[in-house]
Amino acid sequence: MTNKQFTAMRRILGRNFRTHSVYVWQDRYILTDGTVSVVSSTDFPGSDFEIGEQNEQAKNIYDAIMKEMKNGDYVRTQDDLASWRKVARKEEIIQIEGNTSDGEHIAGNFNTRLVVDAMDSIGTGSMLYIGKLHMISNLCGLIVLPKNYTGGETDFFGFVLPTRKQATI
């Protein structure tokens, strides 16, 4: 992992008020602030992150994220990180839109800084997908995948929940 990825993950952890930094469930590590999550099959090698014990809270976080990953109808959206950085300097919240495979129009409001942190955590060339959340049916979530993702289950990805604030654009 690069220094830029660790810096973005530390920003995410800086918003986390829990007793430990990283949750672990089975063979996955979940770094989260409650809105942005980074899931990995390794323990973030080279980091000094405090790893918590496997527990019910870790299981619940992991299960919720995986349910959304597996059941969502996600479509690729604007994922140029340089463009996101420019927008994040001007706007706090923006609306992201897309059309699912069955033609349903979906949209969600997202904090631009959180999206940039998630994309930075996954790395250069990360890809951004929007999809309708199943746990809260009228909202959409974002999945951030590494540039070499080709389909199926992945060992490393990000997940961003929407904000209830309205976009200013």
Short mmCIF file of N, CA and C in Angstrom, two decimals:
data_model
loop_
_atom_site.label_atom_id
_atom_site.label_comp_id
_atom_site.label_asym_id
_atom_site.label_seq_id
_atom_site.Cartn_x
_atom_site.Cartn_y
_atom_site.Cartn_z
N MET A 1 0.84 -1.18 0.00
CA MET A 1 0.00 0.00 0.00
C MET A 1 0.88 1.25 0.00
N THR A 2 0.35 2.30 -0.59
CA THR A 2 1.12 3.53 -0.72
C THR A 2 0.87 4.46 0.48
N ASN A 3 1.74 5.44 0.62
CA ASN A 3 1.57 6.45 1.67
C ASN A 3 0.26 7.22 1.49
N LYS A 4 -0.10 7.48 0.23
CA LYS A 4 -1.34 8.19 -0.05
C LYS A 4 -2.55 7.39 0.43
N GLN A 5 -2.52 6.07 0.24
CA GLN A 5 -3.61 5.22 0.72
C GLN A 5 -3.69 5.26 2.25
N PHE A 6 -2.54 5.12 2.92
CA PHE A 6 -2.54 5.15 4.38
C PHE A 6 -3.01 6.50 4.91
N THR A 7 -2.63 7.59 4.26
CA THR A 7 -3.06 8.92 4.68
C THR A 7 -4.57 9.05 4.59
N ALA A 8 -5.16 8.55 3.49
CA ALA A 8 -6.62 8.60 3.34
C ALA A 8 -7.29 7.73 4.40
N MET A 9 -6.73 6.57 4.68
CA MET A 9 -7.31 5.70 5.71
C MET A 9 -7.22 6.35 7.09
N ARG A 10 -6.14 7.06 7.35
CA ARG A 10 -6.02 7.77 8.64
C ARG A 10 -7.06 8.89 8.76
N ARG A 11 -7.38 9.53 7.63
CA ARG A 11 -8.45 10.55 7.66
C ARG A 11 -9.79 9.89 8.02
N ILE A 12 -10.04 8.72 7.44
CA ILE A 12 -11.27 7.98 7.77
C ILE A 12 -11.27 7.63 9.25
N LEU A 13 -10.16 7.09 9.74
CA LEU A 13 -10.08 6.70 11.15
C LEU A 13 -10.18 7.90 12.08
N GLY A 14 -9.75 9.06 11.61
CA GLY A 14 -9.84 10.27 12.42
C GLY A 14 -11.28 10.67 12.70
N ARG A 15 -12.21 10.19 11.91
CA ARG A 15 -13.63 10.47 12.13
C ARG A 15 -14.30 9.38 12.95
N ASN A 16 -13.54 8.36 13.36
CA ASN A 16 -14.08 7.20 14.09
C ASN A 16 -13.89 7.43 15.58
N PHE A 17 -14.97 7.38 16.34
CA PHE A 17 -14.90 7.62 17.77
C PHE A 17 -15.01 6.32 18.58
N ARG A 18 -14.79 5.19 17.94
CA ARG A 18 -14.88 3.91 18.64
C ARG A 18 -13.56 3.60 19.35
N THR A 19 -13.55 2.51 20.10
CA THR A 19 -12.38 2.19 20.92
C THR A 19 -11.23 1.60 20.13
N HIS A 20 -11.48 1.04 18.96
CA HIS A 20 -10.39 0.54 18.15
C HIS A 20 -10.58 0.97 16.70
N SER A 21 -9.54 0.85 15.92
CA SER A 21 -9.52 1.41 14.58
C SER A 21 -10.10 0.50 13.51
N VAL A 22 -9.81 -0.77 13.59
CA VAL A 22 -10.16 -1.70 12.52
C VAL A 22 -10.90 -2.89 13.12
N TYR A 23 -12.03 -3.22 12.52
CA TYR A 23 -12.80 -4.39 12.93
C TYR A 23 -12.29 -5.59 12.14
N VAL A 24 -12.43 -6.76 12.70
CA VAL A 24 -12.07 -7.96 11.97
C VAL A 24 -13.20 -8.97 12.11
N TRP A 25 -13.56 -9.56 10.98
CA TRP A 25 -14.56 -10.62 10.98
C TRP A 25 -14.12 -11.69 9.99
N GLN A 26 -14.01 -12.91 10.48
CA GLN A 26 -13.52 -14.04 9.71
C GLN A 26 -12.19 -13.67 9.06
N ASP A 27 -12.12 -13.64 7.75
CA ASP A 27 -10.86 -13.33 7.08
C ASP A 27 -10.83 -11.92 6.49
N ARG A 28 -11.68 -11.03 7.00
CA ARG A 28 -11.75 -9.67 6.47
C ARG A 28 -11.48 -8.64 7.56
N TYR A 29 -10.86 -7.53 7.15
CA TYR A 29 -10.58 -6.41 8.03
C TYR A 29 -11.41 -5.23 7.53
N ILE A 30 -12.09 -4.55 8.43
CA ILE A 30 -12.99 -3.47 8.07
C ILE A 30 -12.56 -2.20 8.80
N LEU A 31 -12.08 -1.24 8.05
CA LEU A 31 -11.70 0.07 8.57
C LEU A 31 -12.89 0.98 8.27
N THR A 32 -13.46 1.63 9.29
CA THR A 32 -14.66 2.42 9.05
C THR A 32 -14.80 3.59 10.01
N ASP A 33 -15.50 4.61 9.53
CA ASP A 33 -15.91 5.72 10.40
C ASP A 33 -17.42 5.71 10.58
N GLY A 34 -18.09 4.70 10.05
CA GLY A 34 -19.54 4.60 10.12
C GLY A 34 -20.23 5.02 8.84
N THR A 35 -19.55 5.79 7.99
CA THR A 35 -20.09 6.20 6.70
C THR A 35 -19.23 5.67 5.56
N VAL A 36 -17.93 5.73 5.72
CA VAL A 36 -16.98 5.20 4.74
C VAL A 36 -16.35 3.95 5.34
N SER A 37 -16.30 2.89 4.54
CA SER A 37 -15.65 1.65 4.99
C SER A 37 -14.67 1.19 3.93
N VAL A 38 -13.57 0.62 4.39
CA VAL A 38 -12.61 -0.02 3.50
C VAL A 38 -12.49 -1.46 4.00
N VAL A 39 -12.72 -2.41 3.11
CA VAL A 39 -12.70 -3.82 3.47
C VAL A 39 -11.52 -4.47 2.76
N SER A 40 -10.76 -5.27 3.51
CA SER A 40 -9.56 -5.90 2.96
C SER A 40 -9.44 -7.33 3.48
N SER A 41 -8.82 -8.19 2.68
CA SER A 41 -8.54 -9.56 3.13
C SER A 41 -7.21 -9.63 3.87
N THR A 42 -6.47 -8.53 3.91
CA THR A 42 -5.22 -8.47 4.68
C THR A 42 -5.37 -7.39 5.75
N ASP A 43 -4.47 -7.38 6.70
CA ASP A 43 -4.60 -6.45 7.82
C ASP A 43 -3.91 -5.10 7.56
N PHE A 44 -3.99 -4.58 6.36
CA PHE A 44 -3.41 -3.30 5.99
C PHE A 44 -1.91 -3.31 6.30
N PRO A 45 -1.15 -4.16 5.60
CA PRO A 45 0.28 -4.32 5.88
C PRO A 45 1.04 -3.00 5.82
N GLY A 46 1.91 -2.80 6.80
CA GLY A 46 2.69 -1.59 6.87
C GLY A 46 2.03 -0.50 7.68
N SER A 47 0.82 -0.76 8.16
CA SER A 47 0.11 0.26 8.95
C SER A 47 0.35 0.05 10.44
N ASP A 48 -0.01 1.06 11.21
CA ASP A 48 0.04 0.96 12.67
C ASP A 48 -1.38 0.94 13.24
N PHE A 49 -2.35 0.52 12.42
CA PHE A 49 -3.75 0.52 12.85
C PHE A 49 -3.97 -0.50 13.95
N GLU A 50 -4.73 -0.10 14.96
CA GLU A 50 -5.09 -1.01 16.05
C GLU A 50 -6.17 -1.96 15.56
N ILE A 51 -5.95 -3.23 15.68
CA ILE A 51 -6.90 -4.24 15.22
C ILE A 51 -7.74 -4.71 16.39
N GLY A 52 -9.05 -4.64 16.26
CA GLY A 52 -9.96 -5.10 17.30
C GLY A 52 -10.17 -6.61 17.22
N GLU A 53 -10.82 -7.14 18.20
CA GLU A 53 -11.14 -8.57 18.24
C GLU A 53 -12.37 -8.85 17.39
N GLN A 54 -12.51 -10.10 16.92
CA GLN A 54 -13.74 -10.49 16.25
C GLN A 54 -14.87 -10.39 17.25
N ASN A 55 -15.96 -9.75 16.85
CA ASN A 55 -17.11 -9.63 17.74
C ASN A 55 -18.37 -9.44 16.92
N GLU A 56 -19.49 -9.34 17.61
CA GLU A 56 -20.79 -9.22 16.94
C GLU A 56 -20.88 -7.92 16.13
N GLN A 57 -20.31 -6.84 16.64
CA GLN A 57 -20.35 -5.58 15.91
C GLN A 57 -19.60 -5.70 14.59
N ALA A 58 -18.44 -6.34 14.61
CA ALA A 58 -17.68 -6.54 13.37
C ALA A 58 -18.49 -7.39 12.40
N LYS A 59 -19.13 -8.42 12.89
CA LYS A 59 -19.95 -9.29 12.05
C LYS A 59 -21.09 -8.50 11.41
N ASN A 60 -21.77 -7.66 12.21
CA ASN A 60 -22.89 -6.88 11.69
C ASN A 60 -22.45 -5.89 10.62
N ILE A 61 -21.33 -5.22 10.83
CA ILE A 61 -20.81 -4.29 9.82
C ILE A 61 -20.48 -5.04 8.54
N TYR A 62 -19.73 -6.14 8.66
CA TYR A 62 -19.32 -6.91 7.49
C TYR A 62 -20.55 -7.47 6.76
N ASP A 63 -21.49 -8.04 7.49
CA ASP A 63 -22.68 -8.62 6.85
C ASP A 63 -23.49 -7.57 6.10
N ALA A 64 -23.63 -6.37 6.69
CA ALA A 64 -24.39 -5.31 6.03
C ALA A 64 -23.71 -4.88 4.73
N ILE A 65 -22.40 -4.70 4.77
CA ILE A 65 -21.67 -4.29 3.57
C ILE A 65 -21.75 -5.38 2.50
N MET A 66 -21.54 -6.63 2.89
CA MET A 66 -21.55 -7.72 1.90
C MET A 66 -22.95 -7.92 1.32
N LYS A 67 -23.98 -7.73 2.11
CA LYS A 67 -25.35 -7.84 1.60
C LYS A 67 -25.56 -6.82 0.49
N GLU A 68 -25.10 -5.60 0.73
CA GLU A 68 -25.24 -4.56 -0.29
C GLU A 68 -24.40 -4.87 -1.53
N MET A 69 -23.19 -5.36 -1.33
CA MET A 69 -22.32 -5.70 -2.46
C MET A 69 -22.94 -6.78 -3.33
N LYS A 70 -23.50 -7.79 -2.70
CA LYS A 70 -24.02 -8.95 -3.45
C LYS A 70 -25.40 -8.72 -4.04
N ASN A 71 -26.23 -7.89 -3.39
CA ASN A 71 -27.61 -7.73 -3.82
C ASN A 71 -27.87 -6.47 -4.62
N GLY A 72 -26.94 -5.56 -4.64
CA GLY A 72 -27.15 -4.28 -5.30
C GLY A 72 -27.04 -4.36 -6.81
N ASP A 73 -27.72 -3.45 -7.46
CA ASP A 73 -27.63 -3.30 -8.91
C ASP A 73 -26.79 -2.05 -9.14
N TYR A 74 -25.48 -2.22 -9.22
CA TYR A 74 -24.55 -1.10 -9.27
C TYR A 74 -24.12 -0.79 -10.69
N VAL A 75 -24.03 0.50 -10.98
CA VAL A 75 -23.59 0.96 -12.29
C VAL A 75 -22.42 1.92 -12.12
N ARG A 76 -21.48 1.84 -13.05
CA ARG A 76 -20.30 2.70 -12.96
C ARG A 76 -20.69 4.15 -13.19
N THR A 77 -20.03 5.02 -12.46
CA THR A 77 -20.30 6.45 -12.55
C THR A 77 -18.99 7.20 -12.69
N GLN A 78 -19.03 8.50 -12.63
CA GLN A 78 -17.84 9.32 -12.78
C GLN A 78 -16.80 8.93 -11.72
N ASP A 79 -15.66 8.42 -12.16
CA ASP A 79 -14.66 7.97 -11.20
C ASP A 79 -13.27 8.52 -11.45
N ASP A 80 -13.21 9.69 -12.06
CA ASP A 80 -11.93 10.36 -12.26
C ASP A 80 -11.57 11.10 -10.98
N LEU A 81 -10.57 10.61 -10.27
CA LEU A 81 -10.21 11.15 -8.96
C LEU A 81 -9.80 12.62 -9.03
N ALA A 82 -9.11 13.02 -10.08
CA ALA A 82 -8.72 14.42 -10.21
C ALA A 82 -9.95 15.33 -10.27
N SER A 83 -10.98 14.90 -10.99
CA SER A 83 -12.23 15.67 -11.07
C SER A 83 -12.91 15.72 -9.71
N TRP A 84 -12.89 14.61 -8.99
CA TRP A 84 -13.49 14.58 -7.66
C TRP A 84 -12.78 15.54 -6.72
N ARG A 85 -11.46 15.60 -6.81
CA ARG A 85 -10.71 16.53 -5.94
C ARG A 85 -11.12 17.98 -6.22
N LYS A 86 -11.28 18.34 -7.49
CA LYS A 86 -11.69 19.70 -7.84
C LYS A 86 -13.07 20.01 -7.29
N VAL A 87 -14.00 19.07 -7.44
CA VAL A 87 -15.36 19.27 -6.94
C VAL A 87 -15.34 19.39 -5.42
N ALA A 88 -14.54 18.57 -4.75
CA ALA A 88 -14.49 18.58 -3.28
C ALA A 88 -14.00 19.92 -2.73
N ARG A 89 -13.22 20.65 -3.52
CA ARG A 89 -12.75 21.98 -3.08
C ARG A 89 -13.88 23.01 -3.13
N LYS A 90 -14.88 22.76 -4.00
CA LYS A 90 -15.95 23.74 -4.19
C LYS A 90 -17.26 23.35 -3.49
N GLU A 91 -17.58 22.07 -3.51
CA GLU A 91 -18.87 21.61 -3.01
C GLU A 91 -18.67 20.58 -1.91
N GLU A 92 -19.50 20.67 -0.86
CA GLU A 92 -19.43 19.67 0.20
C GLU A 92 -20.26 18.44 -0.16
N ILE A 93 -21.44 18.67 -0.70
CA ILE A 93 -22.36 17.58 -1.03
C ILE A 93 -22.74 17.70 -2.50
N ILE A 94 -22.69 16.58 -3.22
CA ILE A 94 -23.18 16.57 -4.59
C ILE A 94 -24.08 15.36 -4.80
N GLN A 95 -24.90 15.45 -5.83
CA GLN A 95 -25.77 14.34 -6.17
C GLN A 95 -25.12 13.53 -7.29
N ILE A 96 -25.12 12.22 -7.11
CA ILE A 96 -24.61 11.30 -8.13
C ILE A 96 -25.80 10.51 -8.65
N GLU A 97 -25.88 10.36 -9.96
CA GLU A 97 -27.01 9.68 -10.58
C GLU A 97 -26.54 8.54 -11.47
N GLY A 98 -27.46 7.65 -11.76
CA GLY A 98 -27.19 6.55 -12.67
C GLY A 98 -28.47 5.83 -13.01
N ASN A 99 -28.40 4.90 -13.94
CA ASN A 99 -29.53 4.06 -14.31
C ASN A 99 -29.14 2.61 -14.12
N THR A 100 -29.97 1.86 -13.39
CA THR A 100 -29.68 0.45 -13.13
C THR A 100 -29.86 -0.36 -14.42
N SER A 101 -29.52 -1.63 -14.36
CA SER A 101 -29.63 -2.49 -15.54
C SER A 101 -31.07 -2.65 -16.01
N ASP A 102 -32.04 -2.46 -15.11
CA ASP A 102 -33.45 -2.55 -15.53
C ASP A 102 -34.04 -1.18 -15.87
N GLY A 103 -33.18 -0.15 -15.99
CA GLY A 103 -33.61 1.17 -16.42
C GLY A 103 -34.09 2.10 -15.32
N GLU A 104 -34.05 1.67 -14.07
CA GLU A 104 -34.49 2.53 -12.97
C GLU A 104 -33.46 3.63 -12.75
N HIS A 105 -33.95 4.87 -12.68
CA HIS A 105 -33.07 6.02 -12.40
C HIS A 105 -32.83 6.07 -10.90
N ILE A 106 -31.56 6.13 -10.51
CA ILE A 106 -31.21 6.21 -9.10
C ILE A 106 -30.32 7.43 -8.87
N ALA A 107 -30.40 8.00 -7.67
CA ALA A 107 -29.59 9.17 -7.34
C ALA A 107 -29.38 9.20 -5.83
N GLY A 108 -28.25 9.72 -5.44
CA GLY A 108 -27.95 9.86 -4.02
C GLY A 108 -27.05 11.06 -3.79
N ASN A 109 -27.15 11.64 -2.60
CA ASN A 109 -26.32 12.77 -2.21
C ASN A 109 -25.14 12.24 -1.40
N PHE A 110 -23.93 12.67 -1.77
CA PHE A 110 -22.72 12.18 -1.13
C PHE A 110 -21.80 13.33 -0.75
N ASN A 111 -21.15 13.17 0.38
CA ASN A 111 -20.14 14.12 0.82
C ASN A 111 -18.91 13.91 -0.05
N THR A 112 -18.50 14.93 -0.76
CA THR A 112 -17.41 14.80 -1.73
C THR A 112 -16.09 14.41 -1.06
N ARG A 113 -15.82 14.94 0.12
CA ARG A 113 -14.57 14.63 0.82
C ARG A 113 -14.52 13.15 1.20
N LEU A 114 -15.65 12.59 1.61
CA LEU A 114 -15.69 11.17 1.97
C LEU A 114 -15.47 10.28 0.76
N VAL A 115 -16.02 10.69 -0.38
CA VAL A 115 -15.82 9.91 -1.60
C VAL A 115 -14.35 9.95 -2.00
N VAL A 116 -13.72 11.12 -1.91
CA VAL A 116 -12.29 11.23 -2.23
C VAL A 116 -11.47 10.36 -1.28
N ASP A 117 -11.79 10.38 0.02
CA ASP A 117 -11.06 9.53 0.97
C ASP A 117 -11.20 8.05 0.62
N ALA A 118 -12.40 7.62 0.25
CA ALA A 118 -12.60 6.22 -0.12
C ALA A 118 -11.80 5.87 -1.38
N MET A 119 -11.83 6.75 -2.37
CA MET A 119 -11.10 6.48 -3.61
C MET A 119 -9.60 6.48 -3.38
N ASP A 120 -9.11 7.43 -2.58
CA ASP A 120 -7.68 7.46 -2.24
C ASP A 120 -7.27 6.20 -1.50
N SER A 121 -8.13 5.70 -0.62
CA SER A 121 -7.82 4.49 0.15
C SER A 121 -7.67 3.27 -0.75
N ILE A 122 -8.49 3.19 -1.77
CA ILE A 122 -8.44 2.03 -2.68
C ILE A 122 -7.29 2.17 -3.65
N GLY A 123 -6.91 3.37 -4.01
CA GLY A 123 -5.72 3.57 -4.82
C GLY A 123 -5.98 4.21 -6.17
N THR A 124 -4.90 4.55 -6.82
CA THR A 124 -4.94 5.20 -8.13
C THR A 124 -5.73 4.36 -9.11
N GLY A 125 -6.60 5.02 -9.84
CA GLY A 125 -7.40 4.32 -10.86
C GLY A 125 -8.61 3.62 -10.30
N SER A 126 -8.97 3.89 -9.04
CA SER A 126 -10.13 3.22 -8.46
C SER A 126 -11.39 3.57 -9.25
N MET A 127 -12.33 2.62 -9.25
CA MET A 127 -13.57 2.76 -10.02
C MET A 127 -14.73 2.94 -9.06
N LEU A 128 -15.68 3.79 -9.43
CA LEU A 128 -16.80 4.16 -8.57
C LEU A 128 -18.11 3.67 -9.18
N TYR A 129 -18.91 3.00 -8.34
CA TYR A 129 -20.20 2.47 -8.77
C TYR A 129 -21.28 2.93 -7.81
N ILE A 130 -22.45 3.32 -8.34
CA ILE A 130 -23.60 3.69 -7.51
C ILE A 130 -24.66 2.62 -7.64
N GLY A 131 -25.35 2.35 -6.55
CA GLY A 131 -26.42 1.36 -6.57
C GLY A 131 -27.43 1.64 -5.48
N LYS A 132 -28.61 1.10 -5.66
CA LYS A 132 -29.69 1.28 -4.68
C LYS A 132 -29.43 0.39 -3.48
N LEU A 133 -29.49 0.97 -2.29
CA LEU A 133 -29.30 0.20 -1.06
C LEU A 133 -30.53 -0.65 -0.79
N HIS A 134 -30.31 -1.85 -0.31
CA HIS A 134 -31.43 -2.71 0.04
C HIS A 134 -31.87 -2.52 1.48
N MET A 135 -30.93 -2.10 2.35
CA MET A 135 -31.31 -1.93 3.75
C MET A 135 -32.14 -0.66 3.95
N ILE A 136 -31.96 0.33 3.08
CA ILE A 136 -32.74 1.57 3.12
C ILE A 136 -33.14 1.84 1.68
N SER A 137 -34.30 1.37 1.27
CA SER A 137 -34.65 1.27 -0.14
C SER A 137 -34.70 2.57 -0.91
N ASN A 138 -34.85 3.72 -0.25
CA ASN A 138 -34.93 4.96 -1.03
C ASN A 138 -33.58 5.67 -1.14
N LEU A 139 -32.50 5.02 -0.71
CA LEU A 139 -31.17 5.63 -0.77
C LEU A 139 -30.23 4.80 -1.64
N CYS A 140 -29.15 5.43 -2.08
CA CYS A 140 -28.15 4.76 -2.90
C CYS A 140 -26.81 4.76 -2.16
N GLY A 141 -25.98 3.77 -2.43
CA GLY A 141 -24.64 3.70 -1.87
C GLY A 141 -23.61 3.68 -2.98
N LEU A 142 -22.36 3.89 -2.62
CA LEU A 142 -21.26 3.85 -3.58
C LEU A 142 -20.31 2.72 -3.22
N ILE A 143 -19.86 2.00 -4.21
CA ILE A 143 -18.81 1.01 -4.04
C ILE A 143 -17.60 1.51 -4.80
N VAL A 144 -16.44 1.44 -4.15
CA VAL A 144 -15.18 1.85 -4.77
C VAL A 144 -14.35 0.60 -4.96
N LEU A 145 -14.01 0.31 -6.21
CA LEU A 145 -13.26 -0.90 -6.54
C LEU A 145 -11.89 -0.55 -7.10
N PRO A 146 -10.90 -1.44 -6.88
CA PRO A 146 -9.56 -1.18 -7.43
C PRO A 146 -9.57 -1.23 -8.95
N LYS A 147 -8.58 -0.56 -9.54
CA LYS A 147 -8.53 -0.46 -11.01
C LYS A 147 -8.41 -1.81 -11.70
N ASN A 148 -7.89 -2.82 -11.02
CA ASN A 148 -7.72 -4.12 -11.67
C ASN A 148 -8.90 -5.05 -11.43
N TYR A 149 -10.00 -4.54 -10.89
CA TYR A 149 -11.18 -5.36 -10.63
C TYR A 149 -11.79 -5.83 -11.95
N THR A 150 -12.08 -7.12 -12.04
CA THR A 150 -12.65 -7.68 -13.28
C THR A 150 -13.99 -8.35 -13.09
N GLY A 151 -14.51 -8.36 -11.88
CA GLY A 151 -15.81 -8.98 -11.61
C GLY A 151 -15.69 -10.04 -10.53
N GLY A 152 -16.81 -10.38 -9.92
CA GLY A 152 -16.82 -11.36 -8.85
C GLY A 152 -16.40 -10.77 -7.53
N GLU A 153 -16.07 -11.63 -6.58
CA GLU A 153 -15.68 -11.18 -5.25
C GLU A 153 -14.29 -10.55 -5.30
N THR A 154 -14.09 -9.52 -4.50
CA THR A 154 -12.81 -8.83 -4.48
C THR A 154 -12.23 -8.82 -3.07
N ASP A 155 -10.92 -8.77 -2.98
CA ASP A 155 -10.23 -8.78 -1.70
C ASP A 155 -10.07 -7.40 -1.08
N PHE A 156 -10.38 -6.33 -1.83
CA PHE A 156 -10.11 -4.99 -1.35
C PHE A 156 -11.07 -4.02 -2.03
N PHE A 157 -11.90 -3.32 -1.25
CA PHE A 157 -12.84 -2.38 -1.83
C PHE A 157 -13.29 -1.38 -0.77
N GLY A 158 -13.94 -0.32 -1.23
CA GLY A 158 -14.49 0.69 -0.34
C GLY A 158 -15.99 0.77 -0.50
N PHE A 159 -16.66 1.30 0.51
CA PHE A 159 -18.12 1.44 0.49
C PHE A 159 -18.45 2.77 1.16
N VAL A 160 -19.31 3.58 0.52
CA VAL A 160 -19.67 4.90 1.05
C VAL A 160 -21.18 5.01 1.13
N LEU A 161 -21.67 5.35 2.32
CA LEU A 161 -23.09 5.59 2.51
C LEU A 161 -23.42 7.03 2.11
N PRO A 162 -24.66 7.28 1.70
CA PRO A 162 -25.06 8.65 1.32
C PRO A 162 -25.27 9.51 2.55
N THR A 163 -25.39 10.80 2.30
CA THR A 163 -25.76 11.75 3.34
C THR A 163 -27.21 12.13 3.13
N ARG A 164 -27.87 12.55 4.17
CA ARG A 164 -29.25 13.00 4.03
C ARG A 164 -29.33 14.47 3.67
N LYS A 165 -28.18 15.17 3.70
CA LYS A 165 -28.14 16.58 3.30
C LYS A 165 -28.40 16.67 1.81
N GLN A 166 -28.97 17.78 1.39
CA GLN A 166 -29.25 18.00 -0.02
C GLN A 166 -28.04 18.56 -0.74
N ALA A 167 -27.88 18.19 -1.98
CA ALA A 167 -26.79 18.71 -2.80
C ALA A 167 -27.05 20.19 -3.10
N THR A 168 -25.96 20.94 -3.23
CA THR A 168 -26.10 22.37 -3.50
C THR A 168 -26.10 22.67 -4.99
N ILE A 169 -25.84 21.68 -5.81
CA ILE A 169 -25.80 21.91 -7.26
C ILE A 169 -27.19 21.81 -7.84
#
